[in-house]
Short mmCIF file of C-alpha atoms in Angstrom, two decimals:
data_model
loop_
_atom_site.label_atom_id
_atom_site.label_comp_id
_atom_site.label_asym_id
_atom_site.label_seq_id
_atom_site.Cartn_x
_atom_site.Cartn_y
_atom_site.Cartn_z
CA MET A 947 -0.03 -0.27 0.06
CA ALA A 948 1.34 4.00 -0.05
CA PRO A 949 2.56 5.26 2.14
CA VAL A 950 -0.14 7.61 4.08
CA ASP A 951 2.46 10.84 3.19
CA SER A 952 3.12 10.29 -0.39
CA GLY A 953 0.89 12.39 -1.51
CA LEU A 954 -2.34 12.20 -4.62
CA THR A 955 -0.45 12.58 -7.54
CA ILE A 956 -2.37 14.48 -10.01
CA PHE A 957 -1.23 13.75 -14.05
CA PRO A 958 -2.99 16.18 -16.29
CA ALA A 959 -4.56 14.95 -19.44
CA ILE A 960 -3.48 15.89 -22.90
CA ASP A 961 -5.71 13.04 -25.52
CA LEU A 962 -5.04 13.38 -28.79
CA LYS A 963 -6.99 13.01 -32.27
CA GLY A 964 -5.97 13.59 -35.68
CA GLY A 965 -2.88 14.94 -34.03
CA GLN A 966 -5.61 17.96 -31.83
CA VAL A 967 -5.46 17.98 -28.94
CA VAL A 968 -9.06 17.15 -27.68
CA ARG A 969 -11.57 15.15 -24.43
CA LEU A 970 -14.39 12.94 -25.43
CA ALA A 971 -18.10 12.42 -23.90
CA GLU A 972 -18.61 9.26 -22.17
CA GLY A 973 -15.81 7.71 -24.98
CA ASP A 974 -17.54 8.10 -28.02
CA MET A 975 -15.09 9.59 -30.99
CA ALA A 976 -18.68 11.35 -32.33
CA ARG A 977 -18.44 13.34 -29.28
CA ALA A 978 -14.93 15.40 -28.99
CA THR A 979 -14.60 18.74 -28.61
CA VAL A 980 -11.39 20.18 -29.96
CA TYR A 981 -9.16 22.24 -27.84
CA GLY A 982 -6.14 22.65 -29.52
CA ASP A 983 -3.74 22.09 -32.67
CA ASP A 984 -0.56 21.95 -30.14
CA PRO A 985 -0.07 19.38 -27.90
CA ALA A 986 3.36 20.35 -27.00
CA ALA A 987 2.46 24.08 -26.23
CA GLN A 988 -0.60 22.29 -24.09
CA ALA A 989 1.81 20.23 -22.36
CA ARG A 990 4.54 23.09 -21.56
CA LEU A 991 1.29 24.85 -20.08
CA PHE A 992 0.65 22.10 -17.93
CA ALA A 993 5.03 22.22 -16.66
CA ASP A 994 4.30 25.62 -15.95
CA ALA A 995 1.75 24.99 -13.39
CA GLY A 996 3.73 22.90 -11.50
CA ALA A 997 2.52 19.43 -13.35
CA SER A 998 5.15 16.50 -12.85
CA HIS A 999 3.21 13.95 -14.32
CA LEU A 1000 1.39 13.69 -17.71
CA HIS A 1001 -1.47 10.92 -19.34
CA VAL A 1002 -1.44 10.90 -22.73
CA VAL A 1003 -3.72 9.15 -25.26
CA ASP A 1004 -3.76 8.10 -28.52
CA LEU A 1005 -7.40 8.11 -29.06
CA ASP A 1006 -7.01 6.96 -32.98
CA GLY A 1007 -4.63 4.36 -31.85
CA ALA A 1008 -7.40 3.05 -28.92
CA PHE A 1009 -9.60 2.68 -31.87
CA ALA A 1010 -7.66 1.57 -34.31
CA GLY A 1011 -5.27 -0.55 -32.46
CA ALA A 1012 -1.98 0.94 -33.29
CA SER A 1013 0.17 3.91 -32.70
CA VAL A 1014 -1.81 6.96 -34.97
CA ASN A 1015 -0.57 10.05 -32.97
CA GLY A 1016 2.80 8.92 -32.62
CA ALA A 1017 4.95 12.40 -33.75
CA ALA A 1018 2.43 14.37 -31.51
CA VAL A 1019 3.43 12.50 -28.31
CA GLU A 1020 7.06 12.43 -29.61
CA SER A 1021 6.11 16.74 -29.49
CA ILE A 1022 5.36 16.57 -25.68
CA ILE A 1023 7.98 14.25 -24.45
CA ALA A 1024 10.52 16.92 -25.83
CA ALA A 1025 8.20 19.84 -24.09
CA PHE A 1026 7.44 18.41 -20.86
CA PRO A 1027 10.15 17.87 -18.43
CA GLY A 1028 8.51 15.59 -16.07
CA LYS A 1029 6.74 12.02 -16.04
CA VAL A 1030 4.51 11.53 -19.85
CA GLN A 1031 2.71 8.14 -19.74
CA VAL A 1032 1.16 6.81 -22.69
CA GLY A 1033 -1.76 4.77 -23.84
CA GLY A 1034 -4.26 3.82 -26.97
CA GLY A 1035 -3.66 1.09 -29.27
CA ILE A 1036 -0.66 -0.81 -27.67
CA ARG A 1037 -1.15 -4.20 -28.14
CA ASN A 1038 1.77 -6.66 -28.79
CA ARG A 1039 5.51 -5.40 -26.95
CA GLU A 1040 6.49 -3.99 -30.28
CA GLY A 1041 4.29 -1.12 -29.38
CA VAL A 1042 5.22 -0.86 -25.58
CA ASP A 1043 8.96 -1.01 -27.11
CA ARG A 1044 8.54 1.54 -29.12
CA TRP A 1045 6.80 4.34 -26.79
CA LEU A 1046 9.44 3.83 -23.92
CA ALA A 1047 12.35 4.41 -26.53
CA LEU A 1048 11.08 7.42 -27.13
CA GLY A 1049 11.24 8.56 -23.89
CA VAL A 1050 7.73 7.26 -21.93
CA GLU A 1051 8.02 6.35 -18.40
CA ARG A 1052 5.34 4.10 -18.46
CA VAL A 1053 3.11 2.37 -20.96
CA ILE A 1054 -1.18 2.18 -20.82
CA ILE A 1055 -2.54 -1.31 -21.48
CA GLY A 1056 -5.81 -1.92 -21.63
CA THR A 1057 -7.38 -3.88 -24.19
CA ALA A 1058 -4.76 -6.46 -24.43
CA ALA A 1059 -5.29 -6.93 -20.68
CA LEU A 1060 -8.00 -8.36 -20.91
CA LYS A 1061 -7.27 -9.81 -24.80
CA ASP A 1062 -3.60 -11.03 -23.91
CA PRO A 1063 -2.89 -11.11 -20.45
CA GLU A 1064 -0.08 -13.58 -20.40
CA PHE A 1065 1.92 -10.22 -22.83
CA VAL A 1066 0.53 -7.55 -19.82
CA LYS A 1067 2.51 -10.25 -17.14
CA SER A 1068 5.65 -10.80 -19.28
CA ALA A 1069 6.45 -7.26 -20.18
CA ALA A 1070 5.14 -6.40 -16.75
CA ARG A 1071 7.80 -8.97 -15.57
CA ASP A 1072 10.75 -7.72 -17.77
CA LEU A 1073 10.06 -4.12 -17.30
CA PRO A 1074 9.36 -3.26 -13.28
CA GLY A 1075 7.07 -0.23 -13.02
CA ARG A 1076 6.68 0.80 -16.50
CA ILE A 1077 3.05 -1.04 -17.19
CA VAL A 1078 0.12 0.42 -16.32
CA VAL A 1079 -2.94 -1.50 -16.55
CA GLY A 1080 -5.86 0.25 -17.81
CA VAL A 1081 -8.95 -0.81 -16.55
CA ASP A 1082 -12.08 0.82 -17.54
CA ALA A 1083 -15.42 0.43 -16.46
CA ARG A 1084 -18.83 0.32 -17.21
CA ASP A 1085 -21.38 -0.26 -14.26
CA GLY A 1086 -18.75 -2.89 -13.04
CA MET A 1087 -17.94 -4.50 -16.35
CA VAL A 1088 -14.54 -3.93 -18.36
CA ALA A 1089 -14.82 -2.30 -21.40
CA THR A 1090 -12.86 -2.46 -23.91
CA GLU A 1091 -11.70 -1.63 -27.79
CA GLY A 1092 -12.06 2.60 -27.09
CA TRP A 1093 -14.38 1.53 -24.53
CA ALA A 1094 -17.05 0.33 -27.27
CA ASP A 1095 -17.30 -3.24 -26.15
CA VAL A 1096 -18.29 -4.20 -22.82
CA SER A 1097 -17.10 -7.53 -21.61
CA ASP A 1098 -18.57 -10.37 -18.83
CA VAL A 1099 -15.38 -10.02 -16.33
CA ARG A 1100 -15.95 -7.66 -13.32
CA VAL A 1101 -13.41 -5.05 -12.89
CA GLU A 1102 -12.13 -6.28 -9.06
CA ASP A 1103 -12.02 -9.81 -11.47
CA LEU A 1104 -9.25 -8.35 -14.28
CA ALA A 1105 -7.50 -6.23 -11.76
CA ARG A 1106 -6.50 -9.64 -9.47
CA ARG A 1107 -5.10 -11.76 -12.74
CA PHE A 1108 -2.23 -9.30 -13.03
CA GLU A 1109 -1.56 -8.96 -8.42
CA ASP A 1110 1.56 -10.65 -8.53
CA ALA A 1111 2.99 -9.56 -12.12
CA GLY A 1112 4.61 -6.72 -11.78
CA VAL A 1113 2.44 -3.92 -12.16
CA ALA A 1114 3.48 -0.32 -11.49
CA ALA A 1115 -0.45 0.82 -10.74
CA LEU A 1116 -3.93 -0.13 -12.56
CA LEU A 1117 -5.97 3.15 -14.02
CA PHE A 1118 -9.39 2.69 -13.53
CA THR A 1119 -11.62 4.32 -15.15
CA ASP A 1120 -15.61 4.76 -15.06
CA VAL A 1121 -16.91 5.12 -18.62
CA GLY A 1122 -20.18 6.69 -17.88
CA ARG A 1123 -18.63 9.63 -16.49
CA ASP A 1124 -15.62 10.47 -18.35
CA GLY A 1125 -16.15 13.89 -19.93
CA LEU A 1126 -18.89 14.54 -18.39
CA LEU A 1127 -17.76 16.66 -15.06
CA LYS A 1128 -20.20 14.51 -13.11
CA GLY A 1129 -17.55 13.93 -10.16
CA CYS A 1130 -15.19 11.34 -9.66
CA ASN A 1131 -16.53 7.73 -8.82
CA VAL A 1132 -14.58 7.19 -5.61
CA ASP A 1133 -16.32 4.26 -3.61
CA ALA A 1134 -15.95 2.38 -6.72
CA THR A 1135 -12.53 3.61 -7.01
CA VAL A 1136 -11.59 2.93 -3.26
CA ALA A 1137 -13.33 -0.74 -3.83
CA LEU A 1138 -10.87 -1.56 -6.37
CA ALA A 1139 -7.59 -0.05 -4.42
CA LYS A 1140 -9.12 -2.04 -0.94
CA SER A 1141 -9.11 -5.43 -3.05
CA VAL A 1142 -6.04 -4.94 -4.61
CA SER A 1143 -2.38 -4.36 -4.15
CA ILE A 1144 -2.17 -2.79 -7.23
CA PRO A 1145 -1.91 1.48 -6.37
CA VAL A 1146 -4.60 2.81 -8.34
CA ILE A 1147 -4.80 5.72 -9.95
CA ALA A 1148 -8.47 7.52 -10.45
CA SER A 1149 -9.85 8.44 -13.73
CA GLY A 1150 -13.32 9.51 -14.77
CA GLY A 1151 -16.15 12.12 -14.10
CA VAL A 1152 -13.71 14.52 -11.74
CA ALA A 1153 -15.54 17.92 -11.95
CA ASP A 1154 -13.26 20.30 -9.64
CA LEU A 1155 -11.04 20.31 -6.62
CA GLY A 1156 -13.92 18.89 -4.40
CA ASP A 1157 -12.76 15.21 -6.82
CA ILE A 1158 -9.31 16.05 -5.08
CA HIS A 1159 -10.24 16.43 -1.88
CA ALA A 1160 -12.58 13.29 -1.75
CA LEU A 1161 -9.91 10.92 -2.88
CA ARG A 1162 -6.79 12.94 -0.83
CA PRO A 1163 -7.44 10.60 2.10
CA HIS A 1164 -7.83 7.40 0.32
CA VAL A 1165 -3.68 7.39 -0.08
CA ALA A 1166 -3.31 5.41 2.36
CA ASP A 1167 -5.98 2.72 1.14
CA GLY A 1168 -3.45 2.49 -1.92
CA ILE A 1169 -4.94 5.62 -5.01
CA GLU A 1170 -1.97 7.27 -6.19
CA GLY A 1171 -2.51 9.68 -7.95
CA VAL A 1172 -5.95 11.24 -10.38
CA ILE A 1173 -6.05 11.71 -14.17
CA THR A 1174 -8.28 14.89 -14.95
CA GLY A 1175 -8.50 16.89 -18.52
CA ARG A 1176 -11.69 18.82 -19.34
CA ALA A 1177 -12.69 20.35 -15.88
CA LEU A 1178 -9.40 21.57 -17.02
CA TYR A 1179 -9.25 22.67 -20.02
CA ASP A 1180 -13.00 23.35 -19.20
CA GLY A 1181 -11.58 26.18 -15.79
CA ARG A 1182 -13.22 24.55 -12.95
CA LEU A 1183 -10.05 23.04 -12.05
CA ASP A 1184 -6.69 25.22 -11.28
CA LEU A 1185 -4.09 22.82 -11.95
CA ALA A 1186 -1.63 24.33 -9.17
CA GLU A 1187 -4.48 24.44 -7.01
CA ALA A 1188 -5.23 20.67 -7.42
CA ILE A 1189 -1.31 19.51 -7.14
CA ALA A 1190 -1.53 21.90 -4.08
CA ALA A 1191 -4.61 19.78 -3.25
CA GLY A 1192 -3.06 16.94 -3.75
CA ARG A 1193 0.25 17.10 -1.34
#
C-alpha cells in the first residue's frame, strides 16, 4: 500500500485525435471537443503550472489498435520535463518498446489486458515499474476496444489477474462519467484499491477541487493519483491548486 504521506499525484490529460488536443464525452469519438492543435504547447502549459506527470492518450490508436499520433506524442515528450505515461492502441510488445524508446516513462495497456493477459504479465515482469494496466468500467464491468465493447468480466476480477505480475499501477476509469464532469466515482475507485495490492489511479468525471479533496484521504488505501482533463480545459479546476491539494 502507498504510504500515507506520499501525496496524490495529479495527472493532467492530453487526449489526441488527428494530432489535436480533444476531450471525448463517455469515450464517444463522435462527441469530441477540440481544445487545441498544439499538443506540445499544452504540455508546456501544464508543466508551467507545476505538473510533474502527464497522461497522454492516443485516441485514434485506441480504436485502430495501433499507434496513430506518434509524432504528436514525440512533441509532447520533448516539451514536457516531467514523466509522461501513454495509452491507446498498445496491443503488443513492439508497441510497448516503441513508446519506451521515445522516452515515455510508463505505458498503459487496456484492451490487451483482457484479451492477452500473458503479454501484459511478461512485459510487466521484464519492465518493472513501466507497465500500467487500464481497467475501464461501465457499470462495474470491463469495457474494451476504446470502450466500444463491454465484457462480462468484473473490474475486480480483471485487476486481481495482475496481482503478482509486477504491474506499476491500475488506471481505473468509470466510462459512464468520463468527460462529463459528473464527479469522480470515489467509492468504486477506493473499493478497487482495497481489493488489490497494486496502486490505483483514479480517472473519469473529475469536476473540481472537491474530487481531489475526496480522493486525497484514500492515498493510504492505495490510491496513487488522479487524472483530470475536461475540468482543466473548461477552467473548473486550477491545476496548481489541484497539485497543492494533492500534496
